[in-house]
Coordinates of C-alpha atoms in Angstrom, one line a residue:
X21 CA 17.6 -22.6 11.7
X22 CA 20.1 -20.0 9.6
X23 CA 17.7 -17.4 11.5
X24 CA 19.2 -18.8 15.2
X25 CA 22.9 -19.2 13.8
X26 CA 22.9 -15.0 12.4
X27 CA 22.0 -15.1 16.5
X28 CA 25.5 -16.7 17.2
X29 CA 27.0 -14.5 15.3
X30 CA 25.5 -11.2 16.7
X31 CA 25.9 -12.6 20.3
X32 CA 29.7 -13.1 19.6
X33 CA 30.4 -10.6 17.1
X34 CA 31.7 -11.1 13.3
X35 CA 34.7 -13.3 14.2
X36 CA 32.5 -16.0 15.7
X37 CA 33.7 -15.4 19.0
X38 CA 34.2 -12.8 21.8
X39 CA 37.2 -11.1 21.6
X40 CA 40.0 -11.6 23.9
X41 CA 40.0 -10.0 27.1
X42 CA 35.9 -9.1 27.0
X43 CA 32.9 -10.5 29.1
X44 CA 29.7 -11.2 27.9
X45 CA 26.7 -9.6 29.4
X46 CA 24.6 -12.0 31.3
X47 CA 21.9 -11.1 29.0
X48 CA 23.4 -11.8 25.9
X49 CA 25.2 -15.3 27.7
X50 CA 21.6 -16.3 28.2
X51 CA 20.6 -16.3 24.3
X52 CA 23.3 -17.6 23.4
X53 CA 22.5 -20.5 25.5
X54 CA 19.2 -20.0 24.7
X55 CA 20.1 -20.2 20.9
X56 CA 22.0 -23.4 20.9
X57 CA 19.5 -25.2 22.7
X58 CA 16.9 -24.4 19.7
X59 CA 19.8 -25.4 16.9
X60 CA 18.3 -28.3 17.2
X61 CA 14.7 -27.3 16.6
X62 CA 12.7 -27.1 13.3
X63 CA 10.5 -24.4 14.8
X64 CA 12.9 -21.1 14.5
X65 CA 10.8 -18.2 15.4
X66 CA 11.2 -14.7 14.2
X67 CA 12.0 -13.5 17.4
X68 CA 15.4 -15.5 17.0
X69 CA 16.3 -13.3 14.3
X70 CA 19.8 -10.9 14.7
X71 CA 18.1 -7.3 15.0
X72 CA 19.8 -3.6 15.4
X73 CA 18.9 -2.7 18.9
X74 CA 19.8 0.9 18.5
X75 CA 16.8 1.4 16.0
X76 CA 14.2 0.6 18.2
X77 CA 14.4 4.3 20.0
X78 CA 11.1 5.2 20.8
X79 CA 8.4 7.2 23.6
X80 CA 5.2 7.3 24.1
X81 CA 2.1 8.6 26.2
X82 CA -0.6 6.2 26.9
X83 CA -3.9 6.8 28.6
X84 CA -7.7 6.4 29.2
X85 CA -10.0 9.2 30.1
X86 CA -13.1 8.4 32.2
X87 CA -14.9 11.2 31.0
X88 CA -14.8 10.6 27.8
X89 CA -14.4 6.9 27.8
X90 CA -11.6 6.7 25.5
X91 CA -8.3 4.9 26.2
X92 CA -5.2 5.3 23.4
X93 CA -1.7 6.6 23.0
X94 CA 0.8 8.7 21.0
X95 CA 3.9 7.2 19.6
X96 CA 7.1 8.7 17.7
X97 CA 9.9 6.8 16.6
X98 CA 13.1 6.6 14.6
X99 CA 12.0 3.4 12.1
X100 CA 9.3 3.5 10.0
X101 CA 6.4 1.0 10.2
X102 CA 5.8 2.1 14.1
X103 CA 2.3 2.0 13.9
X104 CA 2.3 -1.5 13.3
X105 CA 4.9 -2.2 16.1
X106 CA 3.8 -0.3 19.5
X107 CA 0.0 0.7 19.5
X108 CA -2.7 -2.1 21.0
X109 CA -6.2 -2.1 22.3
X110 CA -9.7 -0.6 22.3
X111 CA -11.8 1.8 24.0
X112 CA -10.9 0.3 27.6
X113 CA -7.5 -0.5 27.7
X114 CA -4.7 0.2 25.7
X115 CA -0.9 -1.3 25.6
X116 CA 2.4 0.0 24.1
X117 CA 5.4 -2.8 23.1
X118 CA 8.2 -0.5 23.0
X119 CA 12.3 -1.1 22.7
X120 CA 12.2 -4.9 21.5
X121 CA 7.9 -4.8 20.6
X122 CA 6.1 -8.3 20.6
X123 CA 2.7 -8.6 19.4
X124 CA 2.9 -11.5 21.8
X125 CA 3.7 -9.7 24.9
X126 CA 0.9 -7.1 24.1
X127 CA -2.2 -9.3 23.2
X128 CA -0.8 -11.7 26.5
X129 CA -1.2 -7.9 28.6
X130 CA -4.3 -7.3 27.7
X131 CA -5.9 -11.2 27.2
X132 CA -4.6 -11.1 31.5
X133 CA -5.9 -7.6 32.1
X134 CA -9.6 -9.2 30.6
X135 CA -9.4 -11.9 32.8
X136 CA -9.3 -9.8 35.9
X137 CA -5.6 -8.9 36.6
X138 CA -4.0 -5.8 37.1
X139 CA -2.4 -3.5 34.4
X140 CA 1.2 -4.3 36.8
X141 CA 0.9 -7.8 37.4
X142 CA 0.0 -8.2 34.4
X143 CA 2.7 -7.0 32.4
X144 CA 5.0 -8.5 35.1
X145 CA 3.8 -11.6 34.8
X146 CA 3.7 -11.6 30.8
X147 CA 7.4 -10.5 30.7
X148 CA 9.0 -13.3 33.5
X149 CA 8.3 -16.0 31.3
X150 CA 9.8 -13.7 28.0
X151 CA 13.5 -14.6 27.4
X152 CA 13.4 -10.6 26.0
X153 CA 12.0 -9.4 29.2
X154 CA 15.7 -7.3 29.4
X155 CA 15.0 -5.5 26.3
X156 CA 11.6 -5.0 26.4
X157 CA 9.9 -1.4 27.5
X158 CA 5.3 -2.2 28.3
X159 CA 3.2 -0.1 29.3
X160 CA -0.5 -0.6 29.9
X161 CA -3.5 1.4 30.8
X162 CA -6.7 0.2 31.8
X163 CA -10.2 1.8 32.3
X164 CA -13.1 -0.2 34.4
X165 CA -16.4 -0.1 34.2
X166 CA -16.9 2.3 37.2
X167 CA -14.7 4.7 35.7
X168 CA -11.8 4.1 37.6
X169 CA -8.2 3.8 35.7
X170 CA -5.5 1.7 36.6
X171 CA -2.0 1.7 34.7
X172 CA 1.3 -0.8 34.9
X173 CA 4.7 -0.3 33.5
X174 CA 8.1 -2.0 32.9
X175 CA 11.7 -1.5 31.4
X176 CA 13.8 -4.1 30.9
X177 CA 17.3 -4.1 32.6
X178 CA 19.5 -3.7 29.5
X179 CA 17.5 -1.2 27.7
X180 CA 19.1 1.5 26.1
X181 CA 20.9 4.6 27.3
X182 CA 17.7 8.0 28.7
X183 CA 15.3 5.1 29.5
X184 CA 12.6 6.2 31.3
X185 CA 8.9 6.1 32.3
X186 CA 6.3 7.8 34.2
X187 CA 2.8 6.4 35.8
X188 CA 0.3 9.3 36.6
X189 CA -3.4 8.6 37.9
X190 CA -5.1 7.8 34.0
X191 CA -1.6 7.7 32.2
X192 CA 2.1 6.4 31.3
X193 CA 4.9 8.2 29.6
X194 CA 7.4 5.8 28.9
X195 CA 10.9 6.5 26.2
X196 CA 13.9 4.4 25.5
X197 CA 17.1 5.7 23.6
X198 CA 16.5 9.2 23.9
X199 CA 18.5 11.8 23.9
X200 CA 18.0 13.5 27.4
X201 CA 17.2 12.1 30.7
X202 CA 14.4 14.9 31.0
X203 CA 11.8 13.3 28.1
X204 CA 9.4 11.4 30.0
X205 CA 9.5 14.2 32.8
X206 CA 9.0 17.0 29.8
X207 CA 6.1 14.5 28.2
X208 CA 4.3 13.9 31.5
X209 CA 3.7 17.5 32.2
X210 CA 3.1 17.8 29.1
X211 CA 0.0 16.0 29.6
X212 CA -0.9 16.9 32.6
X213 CA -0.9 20.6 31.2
X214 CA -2.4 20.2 28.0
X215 CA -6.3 21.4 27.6
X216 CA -8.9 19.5 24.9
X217 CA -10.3 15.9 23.9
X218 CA -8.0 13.1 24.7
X219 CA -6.2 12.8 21.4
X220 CA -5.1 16.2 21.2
X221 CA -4.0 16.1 24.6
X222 CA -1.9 12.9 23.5
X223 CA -0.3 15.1 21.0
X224 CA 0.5 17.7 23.3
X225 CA 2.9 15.4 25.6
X226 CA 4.7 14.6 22.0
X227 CA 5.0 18.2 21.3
X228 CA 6.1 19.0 25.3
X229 CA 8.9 15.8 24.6
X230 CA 10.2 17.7 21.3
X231 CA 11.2 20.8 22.9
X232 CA 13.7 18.8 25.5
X233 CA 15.2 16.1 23.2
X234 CA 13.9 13.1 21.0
X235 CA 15.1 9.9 20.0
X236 CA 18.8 9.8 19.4
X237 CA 18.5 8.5 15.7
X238 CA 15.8 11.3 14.9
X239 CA 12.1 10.8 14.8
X240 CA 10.5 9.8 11.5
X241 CA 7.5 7.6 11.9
X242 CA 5.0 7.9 14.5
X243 CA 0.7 7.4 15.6
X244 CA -1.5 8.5 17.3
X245 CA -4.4 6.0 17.8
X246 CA -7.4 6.5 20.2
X247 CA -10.3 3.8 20.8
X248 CA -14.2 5.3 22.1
X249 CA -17.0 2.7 21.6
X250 CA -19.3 5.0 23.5
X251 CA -20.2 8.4 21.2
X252 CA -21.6 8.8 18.2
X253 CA -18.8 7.7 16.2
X254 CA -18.7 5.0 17.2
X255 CA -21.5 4.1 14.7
X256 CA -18.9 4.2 12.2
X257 CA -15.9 3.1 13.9
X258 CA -14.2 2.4 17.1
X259 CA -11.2 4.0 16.2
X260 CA -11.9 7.8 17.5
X261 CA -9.2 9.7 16.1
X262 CA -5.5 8.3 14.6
X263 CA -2.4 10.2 12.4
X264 CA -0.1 7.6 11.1
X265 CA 4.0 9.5 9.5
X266 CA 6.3 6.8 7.8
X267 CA 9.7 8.1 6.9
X268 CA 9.4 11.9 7.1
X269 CA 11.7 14.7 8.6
X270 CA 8.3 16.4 9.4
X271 CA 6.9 13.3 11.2
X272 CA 5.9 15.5 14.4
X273 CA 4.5 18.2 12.6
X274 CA 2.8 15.8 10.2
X275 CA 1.2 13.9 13.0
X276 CA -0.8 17.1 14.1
X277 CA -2.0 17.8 10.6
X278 CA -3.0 13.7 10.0
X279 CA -4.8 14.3 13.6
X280 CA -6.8 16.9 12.7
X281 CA -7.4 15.8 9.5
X282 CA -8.9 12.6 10.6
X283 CA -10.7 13.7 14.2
X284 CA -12.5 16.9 12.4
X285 CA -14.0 14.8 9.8
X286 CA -14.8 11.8 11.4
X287 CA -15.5 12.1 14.7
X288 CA -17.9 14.2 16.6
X289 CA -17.1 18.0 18.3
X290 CA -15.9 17.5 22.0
X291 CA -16.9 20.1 24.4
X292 CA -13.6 20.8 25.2
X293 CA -11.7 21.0 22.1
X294 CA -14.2 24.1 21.8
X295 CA -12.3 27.7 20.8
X296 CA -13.4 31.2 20.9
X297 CA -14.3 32.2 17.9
X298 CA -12.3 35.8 17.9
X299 CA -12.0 37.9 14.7
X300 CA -8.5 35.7 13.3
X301 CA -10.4 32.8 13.7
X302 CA -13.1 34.6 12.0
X303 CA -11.5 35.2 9.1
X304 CA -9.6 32.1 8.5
X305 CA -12.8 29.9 8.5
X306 CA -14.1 32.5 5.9
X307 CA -11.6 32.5 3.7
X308 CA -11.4 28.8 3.4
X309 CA -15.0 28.8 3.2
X310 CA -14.9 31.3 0.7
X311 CA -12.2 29.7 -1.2
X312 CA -14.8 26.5 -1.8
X313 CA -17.8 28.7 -3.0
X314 CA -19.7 28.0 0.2
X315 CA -19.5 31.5 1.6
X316 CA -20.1 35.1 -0.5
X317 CA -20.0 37.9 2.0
X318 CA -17.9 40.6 4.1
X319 CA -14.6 38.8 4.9
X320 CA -14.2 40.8 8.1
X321 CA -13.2 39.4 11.4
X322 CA -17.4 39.1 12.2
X323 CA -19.8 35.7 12.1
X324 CA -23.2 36.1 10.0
X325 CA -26.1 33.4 9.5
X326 CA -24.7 33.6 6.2
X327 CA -20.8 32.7 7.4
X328 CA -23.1 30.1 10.0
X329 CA -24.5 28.4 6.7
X330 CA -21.5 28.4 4.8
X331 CA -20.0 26.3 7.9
X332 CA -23.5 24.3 7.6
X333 CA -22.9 23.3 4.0
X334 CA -19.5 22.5 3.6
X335 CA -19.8 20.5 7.0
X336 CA -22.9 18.8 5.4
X337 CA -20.8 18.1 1.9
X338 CA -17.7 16.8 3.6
X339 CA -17.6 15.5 7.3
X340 CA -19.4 13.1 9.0
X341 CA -21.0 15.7 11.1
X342 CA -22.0 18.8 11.3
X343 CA -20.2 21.2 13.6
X344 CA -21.7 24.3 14.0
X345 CA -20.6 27.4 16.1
X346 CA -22.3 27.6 19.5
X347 CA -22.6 30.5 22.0
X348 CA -21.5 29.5 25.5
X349 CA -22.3 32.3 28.4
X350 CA -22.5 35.1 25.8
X351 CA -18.7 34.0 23.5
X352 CA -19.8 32.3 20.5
X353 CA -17.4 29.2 20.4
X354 CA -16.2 26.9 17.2
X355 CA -14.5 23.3 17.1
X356 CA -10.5 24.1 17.1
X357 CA -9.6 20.7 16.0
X358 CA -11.6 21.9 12.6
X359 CA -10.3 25.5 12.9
X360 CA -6.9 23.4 12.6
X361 CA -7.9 21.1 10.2
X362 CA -9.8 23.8 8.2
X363 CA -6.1 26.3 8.3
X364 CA -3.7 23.2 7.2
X365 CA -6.2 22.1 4.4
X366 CA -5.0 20.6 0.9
X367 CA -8.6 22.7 -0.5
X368 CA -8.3 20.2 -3.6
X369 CA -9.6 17.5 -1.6
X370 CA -12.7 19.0 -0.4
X371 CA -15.9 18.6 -2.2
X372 CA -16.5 22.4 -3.5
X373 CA -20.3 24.0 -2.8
X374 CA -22.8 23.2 -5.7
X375 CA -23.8 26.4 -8.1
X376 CA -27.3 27.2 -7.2
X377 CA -29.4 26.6 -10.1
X378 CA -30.9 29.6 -9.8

C-alpha cells in the first residue's frame, strides 16, 4: 500500500500534484490511474514501487550460434547488480529485460517461445498485456532444432533518450540511455566483424560499442553469460563461459579478463578461438610457465616438447582440460582465450608444478 502511494507521488512530483501549467504524459496518466485503482488492494507488488528511470541505461548483444549450438549475450550497465537483472535462458534461446527489466516479462518470452511461438510475437504479446510495456526494452533470440535462428525485439515508446536496436540473421543489439545515436550500429558490426567462439565474439560488440559512446551515467557492472548443453562441458555445467563486474570503473576491461578467466579453465578449446603461436606468444606462455616451475628451458621465442609438457602439466594441475598446441597446415596453433587468460594471470592462484622427487 505505502509502496503504490511513493507512486502518486513520483507520478505528480514532490508537491503532490502537477505543477501549474504542465501536462502529464499519457504514460505516466495511465499509472496513476493504474495506482489508485490498486489503493484499494492488499496485494502491492514491487513493480508499483517509485524507481529512478535514468539508472536503468543499459546495451546489450544477444545471440545463438548454430555451429556451436550455444545461444547467450553481453551486457554493460550503469547500476550494479546487472547480472541479476537482464540475462535469461539456456543453450537454445536466450532473452534480455532491459530499461524497466521484469523477470516476469522474460520467463513469459521464453515459457511462449517453448510452446511454439515466435521470438516477435512472442515478446509482443508478453508486453501488450504489461502496464510497463512503454518503458520496457526485450530482446529475444531463439535457436531450433534444425539449426535455424530466429530473433524478436521491442522498445517501449517512452524509453530513454539514443534508444536503439538491431536484429541481424542469429543476433540483436539493443541500448537504451546512451550517449550516441551510433551504439547499436557500432555494436552490430561489431559482431558481425569479430572472429572466435561465440562469447568472445559477444565481447567484441561491447568493446566495438565502447569506442563510439556508452551509457550516459558511465558503465560499471556488466555479464557476459553463454549457455551450450552440447560439448564436453557440458558435463560440468551448462553455463559455457560468463564474467560478472559490480561497481568498477574498469567494468569493460574487467569483463574480458573475468571471460577468459572462466572460458580457459572451464570450458573446452574451440577451433576458432585458435592463434598462431608466433615467437611473442612464444615467450609469454613460457614465462608464465616458467614462473610456476612447470617449464626449465631456453626462453626464446621457440616451442619444445619440453615447453609442450610444461603446457601439459600446468593444464593437467589447473583446468578442466587440457589444451595443447596443435599444428594446422604446417603453423603450430595455441588457444588465445588461454594465451589471454595465461598474460592477465593473478600467478598466486594457480596451483604451482610439484618438485620432482628425484
Amino acid at each position: 500500500m505505502k509502496g503504490l502511494i511513493r507512486v502518486e507521488r513520483w507520478l505528480l512530483g514532490p508537491g503532490g500534484a502537477l505543477p501549474r501549467g504542465t501536462c502529464m504524459k499519457p504514460f505516466k496518466r495511465g499509472l496513476l490511474v493504474a495506482a489508485s485503482v490498486l489503493l484499494g488492494s492488499t496485494q502491492a507488488s514491487a513493480a508499483d514501487r517509485p524507481f529512478n528511470p535514468s539508472i536503468f541505461g543499459t546495451r546489450a548483444v544477444v545471440a545463438c550460434d548454430p555451429v556451436e549450438k550455444s545461444c547467450g549475450m553481453a551486457v554493460i550497465s550503469f547500476p550494479s547488480g546487472v547480472s541479476g537483472l537482464v540475462p535469461y535462458g539456456r543453450s537454445d534461446v536466450a532473452v534480455a529485460t532491459m530499461a524497466l527489466p521484469s523477470v516476469d516479462d522474460a520467463q513469459a518470452v521464453i515459457a511462449r517461445i517453448d510452446s511454439g511461438t515466435a521470438p516477435q510475437e512472442a515478446i509482443d504479446t508478453v508486453l501488450a498485456s504489461d502496464p510497463y510495456a512503454p518503458i520496457r526494452q526485450l530482446a529475444a533470440v531463439k535457436l531450433h532444432p534444425d539449426g535455424s535462428v530466429t530473433v524478436g525485439q521491442r522498445s517501449g515508446s517512452e524509453n530513454s533518450e539514443h534508444t536503439c536496436s538491431i536484429k541481424g540473421d542469429t543476433f540483436v543489439v539493443q541500448a537504451n540511455n546512451m550517449s550516441t545515436p551510433d551504439m547499436c550500429r557500432a555494436m552490430a558490426d561489431g559482431f558481425r566483424q569479430a572472429r572466435g567462439s561465440l562469447p568472445q565474439r559477444l565481447y567484441a560488440s561491447l568493446k566495438a560499442g565502447a569506442r563510439v559512446g556508452g551509457d550516459r551515467n558511465g558503465e560499471r557492472s556488466g555479464v557476459i553469460r553463454v549457455w551450450n548443453s552440447t560439448i564436453e562441458t557440458a558435463f560440468y555445467t551448462h553455463v559455457l563461459a560468463e564474467a560478472v563486474v559490480h561497481g568498477s570503473t574498469r567494468a569493460l576491461q574487467e569483463l574480458g579478463v573475468e571471460l577468459n578467466r572462466y572460458q580457459g579453465t572451464l570450458a573446452d578449446v574451440f577451433p576458432a578461438d585458435r592463434v598462431t603461436l608466433d615467437a611473442d606468444t612464444a615467450r609469454d606462455v613460457k614465462r608464465v610457465l616458467r614462473k610456476l616451475g612447470y617449464y626449465h628451458g631456453r626462453m626464446d621465442g621457440s616451442w619444445s616438447d619440453a615447453a609442450e609438457q610444461a603446457l601439459y602439466d600446468f593444464a593437467w594441475n589447473n583446468l578442466f582440460f587440457l589444451k595443447p598446441t596443435v599444428v594446422e597446415n604446417g603453423t603450430r596453433k595455441i588457444d588465445g582465450v588461454l594465451v589471454h587468460f595465461l598474460r592477465d594471470a593473478d600467478l598466486g592462484a594457480f596451483v604451482r608444478a610439484t618438485p620432482s622427487a628425484d
